[in-house]
Amino acid sequence: MAVILDCDTGIDDALAILYAAGNGADLTACTVTHGNVPVEIGTRNTLTILDRLGLTHVPVHQGAARPIAQPLATAELVHGQDGLGDTGIAASTRAAAGTLAAAEIVRLARDRPGELTLVAVGPLTNVALALLLEPALPALLAGVVVMGGAVGVPGNASELGEANVWHDPEAAQLVIDAPWDVVFVGLEITMRTQLPAPAIERIAASADPRARLAWSLMQHYLDVYEPILGARTCVLHDPLAMALALDPDLATYRLVAASVELRGARTRGQLVGDLRGYDPAPADPRAPGVIRIVDTLDIPAFHAKFLAALGA
Ligand code: BDR
Ligand code: CA
């Protein structure tokens, strides 16, 4: 499957790239947004991870430096000062490609109509800009999968806000309102992807260079998640979005009417999904204000694919 990855690399974004590379994705391009770290650092990190995997042919396009309607906020506490867990990994010296992220998403979609799947695992600023530049974008893509939201569960960036939606709520609303069948892979499912102890042990013990890279990147993430999960493990937000783009059958889905809270004093950035199950339920996934969320997930199958991608 040919994939454009829009990311804010980021430890779990890096794990999503590892997942994609190890599960047969044809990474056509990576586009980078602000989010976990400033966009220049996220761009460098994306190049660094691709190059470490021998994917030096995958172009990386820098994108939005800040959200549409609020100041920039970053998450070095979660991802380390360098965004890659402060492991001292040697940075790529490759330059980013010239075209800016949103323009490149539009260019690729126009050049290869119906062929490309967009996987967005950062704040949605680049995707929103691409929609503003090319309103026909939904018809030009094969699919779109977003890591974002926390429907019916606590947030992580705020009490109710999941980071990718919270970092640019207006952009997320534009994505929800676009006429496409969009999957939002939110904390309601990603927080259930905690790696079990034997999986952690397999990554730690593997001599495969991909596992060594993942293990090194993951240490800071394990430090962050240990007090939250009560065990030295982590959840896999961005790899799950990539997994469901590549293998939608790992999950079942439900359509919900959704919108982003844009005004609340404490709730701005919350993805509000209507889980009441009233009749009539949303029937058209392409209707504005309708998204697909994950209902059930084959978690062991997902973990198996994650470990296989690392050679662990
Ligand atoms: C999301 O926020 C970022 O910190 C992660 O990379 C992931 O995309 C999880 O809420
Ligand atoms: Ca991310």
PDB file of N, CA, C and O in Angstrom, residues 5 12 35 54 82 88-89 101 111 115 118 125 131 137 141 153 158 161 179 182 202 208 232 288 290 301 303 307 309:
ATOM      1  N   LEU A   5       2.826   9.587   5.052  1.00  0.00           N
ATOM      2  CA  LEU A   5       2.777   9.665   6.514  1.00  0.00           C
ATOM      3  C   LEU A   5       2.970  11.118   6.926  1.00  0.00           C
ATOM      4  O   LEU A   5       4.016  11.722   6.641  1.00  0.00           O
ATOM      5  N   ASP A  12       6.768   7.617  19.320  1.00  0.00           N
ATOM      6  CA  ASP A  12       5.850   6.634  18.732  1.00  0.00           C
ATOM      7  C   ASP A  12       5.637   6.874  17.241  1.00  0.00           C
ATOM      8  O   ASP A  12       5.304   5.940  16.506  1.00  0.00           O
ATOM      9  N   GLY A  35       4.236  19.735  16.754  1.00  0.00           N
ATOM     10  CA  GLY A  35       3.489  18.834  17.629  1.00  0.00           C
ATOM     11  C   GLY A  35       4.355  18.418  18.793  1.00  0.00           C
ATOM     12  O   GLY A  35       4.616  19.213  19.695  1.00  0.00           O
ATOM     13  N   GLY A  54      17.497   2.685   6.246  1.00  0.00           N
ATOM     14  CA  GLY A  54      17.892   2.538   4.841  1.00  0.00           C
ATOM     15  C   GLY A  54      16.884   3.115   3.878  1.00  0.00           C
ATOM     16  O   GLY A  54      16.969   2.892   2.662  1.00  0.00           O
ATOM     17  N   ASP A  82      15.087  16.122  22.417  1.00  0.00           N
ATOM     18  CA  ASP A  82      15.327  15.985  20.972  1.00  0.00           C
ATOM     19  C   ASP A  82      14.166  15.295  20.264  1.00  0.00           C
ATOM     20  O   ASP A  82      14.207  15.081  19.053  1.00  0.00           O
ATOM     21  N   GLY A  88      20.925  10.364  22.032  1.00  0.00           N
ATOM     22  CA  GLY A  88      22.176  10.728  21.368  1.00  0.00           C
ATOM     23  C   GLY A  88      22.289  10.142  19.972  1.00  0.00           C
ATOM     24  O   GLY A  88      23.384  10.101  19.395  1.00  0.00           O
ATOM     25  N   ILE A  89      21.179   9.722  19.396  1.00  0.00           N
ATOM     26  CA  ILE A  89      21.195   9.157  18.039  1.00  0.00           C
ATOM     27  C   ILE A  89      21.776  10.194  17.066  1.00  0.00           C
ATOM     28  O   ILE A  89      21.475  11.384  17.166  1.00  0.00           O
ATOM     29  N   ALA A 101       4.857  20.750   3.077  1.00  0.00           N
ATOM     30  CA  ALA A 101       4.077  19.536   3.329  1.00  0.00           C
ATOM     31  C   ALA A 101       2.684  19.556   2.684  1.00  0.00           C
ATOM     32  O   ALA A 101       2.321  18.621   1.960  1.00  0.00           O
ATOM     33  N   ASP A 111      -1.422  13.685  -8.629  1.00  0.00           N
ATOM     34  CA  ASP A 111      -0.612  12.894  -9.570  1.00  0.00           C
ATOM     35  C   ASP A 111      -1.025  11.427  -9.586  1.00  0.00           C
ATOM     36  O   ASP A 111      -0.881  10.749 -10.596  1.00  0.00           O
ATOM     37  N   GLU A 115      -4.765   6.333  -5.386  1.00  0.00           N
ATOM     38  CA  GLU A 115      -3.711   5.353  -5.074  1.00  0.00           C
ATOM     39  C   GLU A 115      -3.165   5.467  -3.661  1.00  0.00           C
ATOM     40  O   GLU A 115      -2.634   4.499  -3.115  1.00  0.00           O
ATOM     41  N   LEU A 118      -3.455   8.349   3.224  1.00  0.00           N
ATOM     42  CA  LEU A 118      -2.838   9.335   4.115  1.00  0.00           C
ATOM     43  C   LEU A 118      -2.986   8.853   5.552  1.00  0.00           C
ATOM     44  O   LEU A 118      -4.103   8.592   6.011  1.00  0.00           O
ATOM     45  N   THR A 125      -2.708  20.092  11.260  1.00  0.00           N
ATOM     46  CA  THR A 125      -2.543  21.370  10.553  1.00  0.00           C
ATOM     47  C   THR A 125      -2.211  21.167   9.070  1.00  0.00           C
ATOM     48  O   THR A 125      -2.823  21.803   8.205  1.00  0.00           O
ATOM     49  N   LEU A 131      -6.492  20.376   2.657  1.00  0.00           N
ATOM     50  CA  LEU A 131      -7.928  20.432   2.325  1.00  0.00           C
ATOM     51  C   LEU A 131      -8.333  21.827   1.857  1.00  0.00           C
ATOM     52  O   LEU A 131      -9.171  21.974   0.962  1.00  0.00           O
ATOM     53  N   LEU A 137      -9.536  16.936  -2.330  1.00  0.00           N
ATOM     54  CA  LEU A 137      -8.577  15.965  -1.786  1.00  0.00           C
ATOM     55  C   LEU A 137      -9.239  14.646  -1.365  1.00  0.00           C
ATOM     56  O   LEU A 137      -8.700  13.574  -1.672  1.00  0.00           O
ATOM     57  N   LEU A 141      -7.815  10.599  -2.643  1.00  0.00           N
ATOM     58  CA  LEU A 141      -7.077   9.662  -1.796  1.00  0.00           C
ATOM     59  C   LEU A 141      -7.800   8.324  -1.706  1.00  0.00           C
ATOM     60  O   LEU A 141      -9.026   8.256  -1.775  1.00  0.00           O
ATOM     61  N   VAL A 153     -13.250   8.775  26.842  1.00  0.00           N
ATOM     62  CA  VAL A 153     -12.205   8.407  27.821  1.00  0.00           C
ATOM     63  C   VAL A 153     -11.394   9.659  28.145  1.00  0.00           C
ATOM     64  O   VAL A 153     -11.480  10.659  27.427  1.00  0.00           O
ATOM     65  N   SER A 158      -4.732  17.197  27.950  1.00  0.00           N
ATOM     66  CA  SER A 158      -5.538  17.872  28.968  1.00  0.00           C
ATOM     67  C   SER A 158      -6.487  16.821  29.523  1.00  0.00           C
ATOM     68  O   SER A 158      -6.454  15.662  29.094  1.00  0.00           O
ATOM     69  N   GLY A 161      -8.593  16.248  26.416  1.00  0.00           N
ATOM     70  CA  GLY A 161      -8.028  16.459  25.085  1.00  0.00           C
ATOM     71  C   GLY A 161      -6.884  15.512  24.780  1.00  0.00           C
ATOM     72  O   GLY A 161      -5.901  15.469  25.528  1.00  0.00           O
ATOM     73  N   PRO A 179     -15.460  15.602   3.268  1.00  0.00           N
ATOM     74  CA  PRO A 179     -16.301  14.485   2.813  1.00  0.00           C
ATOM     75  C   PRO A 179     -15.498  13.218   2.516  1.00  0.00           C
ATOM     76  O   PRO A 179     -15.421  12.771   1.385  1.00  0.00           O
ATOM     77  N   VAL A 182     -13.129   8.878   7.184  1.00  0.00           N
ATOM     78  CA  VAL A 182     -11.907   9.025   7.970  1.00  0.00           C
ATOM     79  C   VAL A 182     -12.012   8.207   9.257  1.00  0.00           C
ATOM     80  O   VAL A 182     -13.029   8.236   9.948  1.00  0.00           O
ATOM     81  N   ARG A 202      11.159  -9.521  24.556  1.00  0.00           N
ATOM     82  CA  ARG A 202      11.635  -9.909  23.214  1.00  0.00           C
ATOM     83  C   ARG A 202      12.341  -8.749  22.525  1.00  0.00           C
ATOM     84  O   ARG A 202      13.375  -8.935  21.869  1.00  0.00           O
ATOM     85  N   ASP A 208      18.387  -7.791  16.421  1.00  0.00           N
ATOM     86  CA  ASP A 208      18.042  -7.145  15.149  1.00  0.00           C
ATOM     87  C   ASP A 208      18.240  -5.628  15.282  1.00  0.00           C
ATOM     88  O   ASP A 208      17.788  -5.035  16.269  1.00  0.00           O
ATOM     89  N   ARG A 232       6.635  -1.456  33.579  1.00  0.00           N
ATOM     90  CA  ARG A 232       7.577  -0.843  32.640  1.00  0.00           C
ATOM     91  C   ARG A 232       7.236  -1.285  31.212  1.00  0.00           C
ATOM     92  O   ARG A 232       7.825  -2.219  30.641  1.00  0.00           O
ATOM     93  N   PRO A 288     -20.303  15.218   6.389  1.00  0.00           N
ATOM     94  CA  PRO A 288     -19.566  16.109   7.288  1.00  0.00           C
ATOM     95  C   PRO A 288     -19.977  15.846   8.734  1.00  0.00           C
ATOM     96  O   PRO A 288     -21.154  15.638   9.022  1.00  0.00           O
ATOM     97  N   VAL A 290     -19.150  13.229  10.489  1.00  0.00           N
ATOM     98  CA  VAL A 290     -19.207  11.798  10.808  1.00  0.00           C
ATOM     99  C   VAL A 290     -17.803  11.221  10.658  1.00  0.00           C
ATOM    100  O   VAL A 290     -17.129  11.459   9.656  1.00  0.00           O
ATOM    101  N   ALA A 301      -2.865  -9.811  17.501  1.00  0.00           N
ATOM    102  CA  ALA A 301      -2.412  -9.782  16.098  1.00  0.00           C
ATOM    103  C   ALA A 301      -1.630  -8.502  15.819  1.00  0.00           C
ATOM    104  O   ALA A 301      -0.608  -8.525  15.114  1.00  0.00           O
ATOM    105  N   HIS A 303       0.086  -6.739  18.064  1.00  0.00           N
ATOM    106  CA  HIS A 303       1.396  -6.870  18.731  1.00  0.00           C
ATOM    107  C   HIS A 303       2.321  -7.785  17.929  1.00  0.00           C
ATOM    108  O   HIS A 303       3.525  -7.517  17.820  1.00  0.00           O
ATOM    109  N   LEU A 307       6.003  -6.664  16.618  1.00  0.00           N
ATOM    110  CA  LEU A 307       7.246  -7.372  16.947  1.00  0.00           C
ATOM    111  C   LEU A 307       7.939  -7.868  15.679  1.00  0.00           C
ATOM    112  O   LEU A 307       9.172  -7.777  15.555  1.00  0.00           O
ATOM    113  N   ALA A 309       7.873  -6.538  12.776  1.00  0.00           N
ATOM    114  CA  ALA A 309       8.490  -5.394  12.081  1.00  0.00           C
ATOM    115  C   ALA A 309       9.841  -5.032  12.684  1.00  0.00           C
ATOM    116  O   ALA A 309      10.714  -4.489  11.999  1.00  0.00           O
TER     117      ALA A 309
END
